[in-house]
Amino acid sequence: MDQPFAGFDANGTLGATTIGIILSSILYGVAVVQTYTYYVNFVDDHWWLKSLVAIVMLSDTAHMACIVHALYTLNITHYGDPSAVLLPPNTFFVAAVFSSFIALCVQGFFAYRIKRFSKRWTMAVICLLLVILRLIFSIIVTIKGFEMTSMIEFVRDSKSALTVMLTVSVGCDAFIAGSMCFYLGRQRNKFNKHTTKTIDKIIAWTLETGFANSIAGIVMLVFFIQFPNKFLWVSAFVLVSRIFANSLLASLNARTILRSGKFDGLQATSSTFSRANARSGVAMHVEMTTQKETARDGDFDYIAQSDHKILP
């Protein structure tokens, strides 16, 4: 081995990348299953929502193909050549383009949901500005990637832009989760206890998906700052788009649980029972009314049932 690569660490570079892509492929399989579940259970969703899922999954598939090609090139095509690690194939940065596009779609969708929750554009516009800012810096990073002559040069020249991009992304995910939980929390006291439980479930799922995206960004940011010359941050990078795609699909498929059982529709039924008092001849009527309340989550209605007795 040549002297410049005498200290080459395959574990921290190729090993980290390989592990990251293996985990990414597992999450891709999860996303495929979730996509199938979505199209089977929600055939009546808006056309734009079904189109969004299709676009995100096609982009995620292209991203998966790009990182697998990059892995094959590094591990097989250039097997035994450490210098190849310093100049990964362009498909690695093409994957970055798809990753940025997926983040734009998913975060934009959640920004739209904030608008539906709040009935105002203020919070949604703030979120969209963060999304656009992230996109701008991701474009800058991607351009630097295509122009680089080595990974060392890329890390040095892109450190500031990549740090800002990841920081904004984490902030955006936290802002989305916090805003949706805030507006949902304000609605809790407007419904009965059944609907309140439904809202609590939505809040819990919102926090889980938001934290998953934020944690992935934080891990990548920490690895990039602390270990810039290793590929630990790359192992996190190849997971980010997969986590975004799964968070979108999970939030949509969660309606399956909420719509099952007593959450399966909106209706009101009433039955009137009459009982004549044989001695007094006075008719007594008791009207039983079953009402179902609706808690709105963006374009989606979650139904909770409550029973009320109306006595004369």
CSV table of C-alpha atoms in Angstrom, one decimal:
chain,number,residue,atom,x,y,z
A,1,MET,CA,0.0,0.0,0.0
A,2,ASP,CA,1.3,3.5,-0.9
A,3,GLN,CA,2.6,5.6,1.9
A,4,PRO,CA,-0.2,8.2,1.8
A,5,PHE,CA,-2.7,5.5,2.6
A,6,ALA,CA,-0.6,3.6,5.2
A,7,GLY,CA,-3.0,4.7,7.9
A,8,PHE,CA,-6.1,4.0,5.8
A,9,ASP,CA,-9.0,3.1,8.1
A,10,ALA,CA,-11.4,0.8,6.2
A,11,ASN,CA,-13.7,0.4,9.3
A,12,GLY,CA,-14.3,4.1,9.6
A,13,THR,CA,-14.8,4.7,5.9
A,14,LEU,CA,-16.0,1.8,3.8
A,15,GLY,CA,-17.2,-0.1,6.9
A,16,ALA,CA,-19.4,2.8,8.1
A,17,THR,CA,-20.7,3.4,4.6
A,18,THR,CA,-21.6,-0.3,4.1
A,19,ILE,CA,-23.4,-0.5,7.5
A,20,GLY,CA,-25.3,2.7,6.8
A,21,ILE,CA,-26.5,1.5,3.4
A,22,ILE,CA,-27.5,-1.9,4.8
A,23,LEU,CA,-29.7,-0.2,7.4
A,24,SER,CA,-31.0,2.1,4.7
A,25,SER,CA,-32.0,-0.8,2.6
A,26,ILE,CA,-34.0,-2.2,5.5
A,27,LEU,CA,-35.8,1.1,6.0
A,28,TYR,CA,-36.5,1.1,2.2
A,29,GLY,CA,-38.2,-2.2,2.6
A,30,VAL,CA,-40.3,-0.8,5.4
A,31,ALA,CA,-41.3,2.1,3.2
A,32,VAL,CA,-42.3,-0.2,0.4
A,33,VAL,CA,-44.6,-2.1,2.7
A,34,GLN,CA,-46.0,1.1,4.1
A,35,THR,CA,-46.6,2.4,0.5
A,36,TYR,CA,-48.6,-0.8,-0.3
A,37,THR,CA,-50.6,-0.5,2.9
A,38,TYR,CA,-51.4,3.1,2.0
A,39,TYR,CA,-52.7,2.5,-1.5
A,40,VAL,CA,-54.7,-0.5,-0.3
A,41,ASN,CA,-56.4,1.3,2.6
A,42,PHE,CA,-56.8,4.8,1.3
A,43,VAL,CA,-58.1,4.6,-2.2
A,44,ASP,CA,-60.3,7.6,-1.6
A,45,ASP,CA,-57.6,10.0,-0.6
A,46,HIS,CA,-57.1,13.2,-2.6
A,47,TRP,CA,-55.3,12.6,-5.9
A,48,TRP,CA,-52.5,15.1,-4.9
A,49,LEU,CA,-51.9,13.1,-1.7
A,50,LYS,CA,-51.6,9.8,-3.6
A,51,SER,CA,-49.3,11.6,-6.1
A,52,LEU,CA,-47.1,12.9,-3.3
A,53,VAL,CA,-46.7,9.4,-1.9
A,54,ALA,CA,-45.8,8.1,-5.4
A,55,ILE,CA,-43.3,10.9,-6.0
A,56,VAL,CA,-41.6,10.4,-2.7
A,57,MET,CA,-41.3,6.7,-3.2
A,58,LEU,CA,-40.0,7.0,-6.7
A,59,SER,CA,-37.4,9.5,-5.5
A,60,ASP,CA,-36.6,7.2,-2.6
A,61,THR,CA,-36.1,4.3,-5.0
A,62,ALA,CA,-33.8,6.4,-7.2
A,63,HIS,CA,-31.9,7.4,-4.0
A,64,MET,CA,-31.5,3.7,-3.0
A,65,ALA,CA,-30.2,2.8,-6.5
A,66,CYS,CA,-27.6,5.7,-6.4
A,67,ILE,CA,-26.2,4.7,-3.0
A,68,VAL,CA,-26.0,1.0,-3.9
A,69,HIS,CA,-24.2,1.9,-7.1
A,70,ALA,CA,-21.8,4.1,-5.0
A,71,LEU,CA,-21.2,1.2,-2.6
A,72,TYR,CA,-20.6,-1.3,-5.4
A,73,THR,CA,-18.1,1.1,-7.0
A,74,LEU,CA,-16.1,1.6,-3.8
A,75,ASN,CA,-16.2,-1.9,-2.5
A,76,ILE,CA,-16.1,-4.0,-5.8
A,77,THR,CA,-15.0,-1.9,-8.8
A,78,HIS,CA,-12.2,-0.3,-6.9
A,79,TYR,CA,-11.5,-3.1,-4.5
A,80,GLY,CA,-8.1,-2.7,-2.8
A,81,ASP,CA,-7.7,0.9,-3.9
A,82,PRO,CA,-8.0,3.2,-0.9
A,83,SER,CA,-7.5,6.3,-3.2
A,84,ALA,CA,-11.0,5.6,-4.6
A,85,VAL,CA,-12.5,6.6,-1.2
A,86,LEU,CA,-11.2,10.1,-1.7
A,87,LEU,CA,-13.2,10.5,-4.9
A,88,PRO,CA,-16.5,8.7,-4.7
A,89,PRO,CA,-18.7,8.3,-7.8
A,90,ASN,CA,-21.1,11.0,-8.8
A,91,THR,CA,-24.0,8.8,-8.0
A,92,PHE,CA,-23.2,9.6,-4.3
A,93,PHE,CA,-24.0,13.3,-4.9
A,94,VAL,CA,-27.0,12.5,-7.2
A,95,ALA,CA,-28.4,10.6,-4.2
A,96,ALA,CA,-27.9,13.9,-2.3
A,97,VAL,CA,-30.2,15.6,-4.8
A,98,PHE,CA,-32.9,13.0,-4.3
A,99,SER,CA,-32.5,13.3,-0.5
A,100,SER,CA,-33.0,17.0,-0.6
A,101,PHE,CA,-36.1,16.7,-2.8
A,102,ILE,CA,-37.6,14.1,-0.5
A,103,ALA,CA,-37.0,16.3,2.5
A,104,LEU,CA,-38.6,19.2,0.6
A,105,CYS,CA,-41.8,17.2,-0.2
A,106,VAL,CA,-42.2,15.7,3.3
A,107,GLN,CA,-41.4,18.9,5.3
A,108,GLY,CA,-43.6,20.9,2.9
A,109,PHE,CA,-46.5,18.5,3.5
A,110,PHE,CA,-46.1,18.8,7.2
A,111,ALA,CA,-46.0,22.6,6.8
A,112,TYR,CA,-49.3,22.4,5.0
A,113,ARG,CA,-50.8,20.4,7.9
A,114,ILE,CA,-49.7,23.1,10.3
A,115,LYS,CA,-51.8,25.5,8.2
A,116,ARG,CA,-54.7,23.2,8.4
A,117,PHE,CA,-54.3,22.9,12.2
A,118,SER,CA,-53.9,26.6,12.9
A,119,LYS,CA,-56.2,27.9,10.2
A,120,ARG,CA,-53.5,30.5,9.6
A,121,TRP,CA,-50.6,30.9,7.3
A,122,THR,CA,-48.2,32.5,9.8
A,123,MET,CA,-46.7,29.3,11.3
A,124,ALA,CA,-46.8,27.5,7.9
A,125,VAL,CA,-44.9,30.3,6.2
A,126,ILE,CA,-42.2,30.2,8.8
A,127,CYS,CA,-41.9,26.5,8.3
A,128,LEU,CA,-41.8,26.9,4.5
A,129,LEU,CA,-39.1,29.5,4.8
A,130,LEU,CA,-37.0,27.0,6.8
A,131,VAL,CA,-37.7,24.3,4.2
A,132,ILE,CA,-36.6,26.6,1.4
A,133,LEU,CA,-33.5,27.7,3.4
A,134,ARG,CA,-32.5,24.0,3.8
A,135,LEU,CA,-33.0,23.4,0.1
A,136,ILE,CA,-30.8,26.3,-0.8
A,137,PHE,CA,-27.9,25.1,1.3
A,138,SER,CA,-28.4,21.5,0.2
A,139,ILE,CA,-28.0,22.8,-3.4
A,140,ILE,CA,-24.8,24.6,-2.5
A,141,VAL,CA,-23.4,21.4,-0.8
A,142,THR,CA,-24.4,19.3,-3.8
A,143,ILE,CA,-22.7,21.6,-6.3
A,144,LYS,CA,-19.5,21.6,-4.2
A,145,GLY,CA,-19.7,17.8,-4.3
A,146,PHE,CA,-19.8,17.6,-8.1
A,147,GLU,CA,-16.9,20.1,-8.3
A,148,MET,CA,-14.7,18.5,-5.8
A,149,THR,CA,-11.4,16.7,-6.5
A,150,SER,CA,-11.3,14.8,-3.2
A,151,MET,CA,-13.4,14.1,-0.2
A,152,ILE,CA,-10.9,16.0,2.0
A,153,GLU,CA,-11.5,19.1,-0.2
A,154,PHE,CA,-15.2,18.6,-0.1
A,155,VAL,CA,-15.3,18.4,3.7
A,156,ARG,CA,-13.2,21.5,4.1
A,157,ASP,CA,-15.1,23.6,1.6
A,158,SER,CA,-18.6,22.4,2.5
A,159,LYS,CA,-18.3,22.3,6.3
A,160,SER,CA,-20.1,25.7,6.9
A,161,ALA,CA,-22.9,25.1,4.3
A,162,LEU,CA,-23.5,21.5,5.4
A,163,THR,CA,-23.5,22.5,9.1
A,164,VAL,CA,-26.1,25.3,8.4
A,165,MET,CA,-28.2,22.9,6.2
A,166,LEU,CA,-28.4,20.2,9.0
A,167,THR,CA,-29.0,22.8,11.7
A,168,VAL,CA,-31.9,24.3,9.8
A,169,SER,CA,-33.3,20.8,9.0
A,170,VAL,CA,-33.3,19.8,12.6
A,171,GLY,CA,-34.8,23.1,13.6
A,172,CYS,CA,-37.5,22.7,10.9
A,173,ASP,CA,-38.4,19.2,12.1
A,174,ALA,CA,-38.6,20.4,15.7
A,175,PHE,CA,-40.7,23.4,14.7
A,176,ILE,CA,-43.1,21.2,12.8
A,177,ALA,CA,-43.6,18.7,15.6
A,178,GLY,CA,-43.9,21.5,18.2
A,179,SER,CA,-46.4,23.5,16.2
A,180,MET,CA,-48.7,20.5,15.4
A,181,CYS,CA,-48.6,19.4,19.1
A,182,PHE,CA,-49.4,22.9,20.2
A,183,TYR,CA,-52.4,23.3,18.0
A,184,LEU,CA,-53.7,19.8,18.7
A,185,GLY,CA,-53.3,20.4,22.4
A,186,ARG,CA,-55.5,23.5,22.1
A,187,GLN,CA,-58.3,21.3,20.7
A,188,ARG,CA,-58.3,18.7,23.4
A,189,ASN,CA,-60.8,20.4,25.6
A,190,LYS,CA,-63.3,21.0,22.8
A,191,PHE,CA,-64.2,17.3,22.5
A,192,ASN,CA,-65.3,14.5,24.7
A,193,LYS,CA,-62.9,12.0,26.3
A,194,HIS,CA,-63.0,9.6,23.4
A,195,THR,CA,-61.9,12.2,20.9
A,196,THR,CA,-59.3,13.5,23.4
A,197,LYS,CA,-57.7,10.1,23.4
A,198,THR,CA,-57.6,10.2,19.7
A,199,ILE,CA,-55.9,13.6,19.7
A,200,ASP,CA,-53.4,12.3,22.3
A,201,LYS,CA,-52.5,9.5,19.9
A,202,ILE,CA,-52.0,12.0,17.1
A,203,ILE,CA,-49.8,14.1,19.3
A,204,ALA,CA,-47.7,11.0,20.3
A,205,TRP,CA,-47.2,10.0,16.6
A,206,THR,CA,-46.3,13.6,15.7
A,207,LEU,CA,-43.6,13.7,18.3
A,208,GLU,CA,-42.3,10.3,17.3
A,209,THR,CA,-42.0,11.1,13.6
A,210,GLY,CA,-40.6,14.6,14.3
A,211,PHE,CA,-38.0,13.3,16.8
A,212,ALA,CA,-36.9,10.6,14.4
A,213,ASN,CA,-36.1,13.1,11.7
A,214,SER,CA,-34.4,15.5,14.2
A,215,ILE,CA,-32.3,12.7,15.7
A,216,ALA,CA,-31.1,11.6,12.3
A,217,GLY,CA,-30.1,15.2,11.5
A,218,ILE,CA,-28.4,15.7,14.8
A,219,VAL,CA,-26.4,12.4,14.5
A,220,MET,CA,-25.2,13.3,11.1
A,221,LEU,CA,-24.2,16.8,12.2
A,222,VAL,CA,-22.3,15.5,15.2
A,223,PHE,CA,-20.5,12.9,13.1
A,224,PHE,CA,-19.6,15.5,10.4
A,225,ILE,CA,-18.2,18.0,12.9
A,226,GLN,CA,-16.4,15.5,15.2
A,227,PHE,CA,-15.2,13.0,12.5
A,228,PRO,CA,-15.0,14.9,9.3
A,229,ASN,CA,-12.3,12.7,7.7
A,230,LYS,CA,-14.2,9.5,8.4
A,231,PHE,CA,-17.4,8.3,6.7
A,232,LEU,CA,-19.5,8.0,9.9
A,233,TRP,CA,-21.5,11.0,8.8
A,234,VAL,CA,-22.1,9.3,5.4
A,235,SER,CA,-23.7,6.4,7.3
A,236,ALA,CA,-26.2,8.8,8.7
A,237,PHE,CA,-26.6,10.7,5.4
A,238,VAL,CA,-27.9,7.6,3.6
A,239,LEU,CA,-30.5,7.1,6.3
A,240,VAL,CA,-32.0,10.6,6.3
A,241,SER,CA,-34.1,10.3,3.2
A,242,ARG,CA,-35.4,6.9,4.2
A,243,ILE,CA,-36.5,8.3,7.6
A,244,PHE,CA,-38.3,11.2,5.9
A,245,ALA,CA,-40.2,8.9,3.6
A,246,ASN,CA,-41.2,6.6,6.4
A,247,SER,CA,-42.3,9.4,8.6
A,248,LEU,CA,-44.7,10.6,5.9
A,249,LEU,CA,-46.1,7.2,5.2
A,250,ALA,CA,-46.4,6.4,9.0
A,251,SER,CA,-48.4,9.6,9.5
A,252,LEU,CA,-50.8,8.7,6.7
A,253,ASN,CA,-51.1,5.0,7.6
A,254,ALA,CA,-51.8,5.9,11.2
A,255,ARG,CA,-55.3,6.7,10.1
A,256,THR,CA,-55.9,2.9,9.7
A,257,ILE,CA,-55.8,2.5,13.5
A,258,LEU,CA,-57.8,5.6,14.2
A,259,ARG,CA,-60.5,4.7,11.7
A,260,SER,CA,-60.9,1.1,13.0
A,261,GLY,CA,-63.6,0.1,15.4
A,262,LYS,CA,-65.5,3.1,16.6
A,263,PHE,CA,-63.4,5.5,14.5
A,264,ASP,CA,-64.9,4.1,11.2
A,265,GLY,CA,-67.3,6.7,10.2
A,266,LEU,CA,-69.5,9.7,11.0
A,267,GLN,CA,-73.1,9.0,11.7
A,268,ALA,CA,-75.9,9.8,14.1
A,269,THR,CA,-78.5,7.2,15.1
A,270,SER,CA,-81.5,7.6,17.3
A,271,SER,CA,-84.2,5.4,18.5
A,272,THR,CA,-87.3,6.3,20.4
A,273,PHE,CA,-88.9,4.0,22.8
A,274,SER,CA,-92.4,4.4,24.0
A,275,ARG,CA,-94.0,2.9,27.0
A,276,ALA,CA,-97.6,3.6,27.9
A,277,ASN,CA,-98.5,3.8,31.5
A,278,ALA,CA,-101.4,1.4,31.7
A,279,ARG,CA,-102.9,3.1,34.8
A,280,SER,CA,-102.5,6.8,33.9
A,281,GLY,CA,-102.6,6.5,30.1
A,282,VAL,CA,-99.6,8.8,29.9
A,283,ALA,CA,-97.0,8.0,27.2
A,284,MET,CA,-93.4,8.3,28.1
A,285,HIS,CA,-90.7,8.9,25.5
A,286,VAL,CA,-87.0,8.4,25.9
A,287,GLU,CA,-84.9,9.4,22.9
A,288,MET,CA,-81.5,7.8,22.7
A,289,THR,CA,-79.0,9.6,20.4
A,290,THR,CA,-75.6,8.5,19.4
A,291,GLN,CA,-73.3,11.2,18.3
A,292,LYS,CA,-69.9,11.1,16.8
A,293,GLU,CA,-67.5,13.9,17.0
A,294,THR,CA,-64.8,14.8,14.5
A,295,ALA,CA,-61.2,15.8,15.3
A,296,ARG,CA,-59.5,17.3,12.3
A,297,ASP,CA,-55.9,16.4,11.4
A,298,GLY,CA,-55.1,18.3,8.2
A,299,ASP,CA,-57.2,16.7,5.5
A,300,PHE,CA,-58.1,13.8,7.7
A,301,ASP,CA,-61.1,13.3,10.0
A,302,TYR,CA,-60.7,11.2,13.1
A,303,ILE,CA,-64.0,10.1,14.5
A,304,ALA,CA,-64.7,9.6,18.2
A,305,GLN,CA,-68.0,8.3,19.5
A,306,SER,CA,-70.0,9.6,22.4
A,307,ASP,CA,-73.4,8.7,23.7
A,308,HIS,CA,-75.8,11.2,25.1
A,309,LYS,CA,-79.2,10.5,26.5
A,310,ILE,CA,-81.9,13.2,25.9
A,311,LEU,CA,-84.7,12.9,28.4
A,312,PRO,CA,-88.1,14.8,28.1
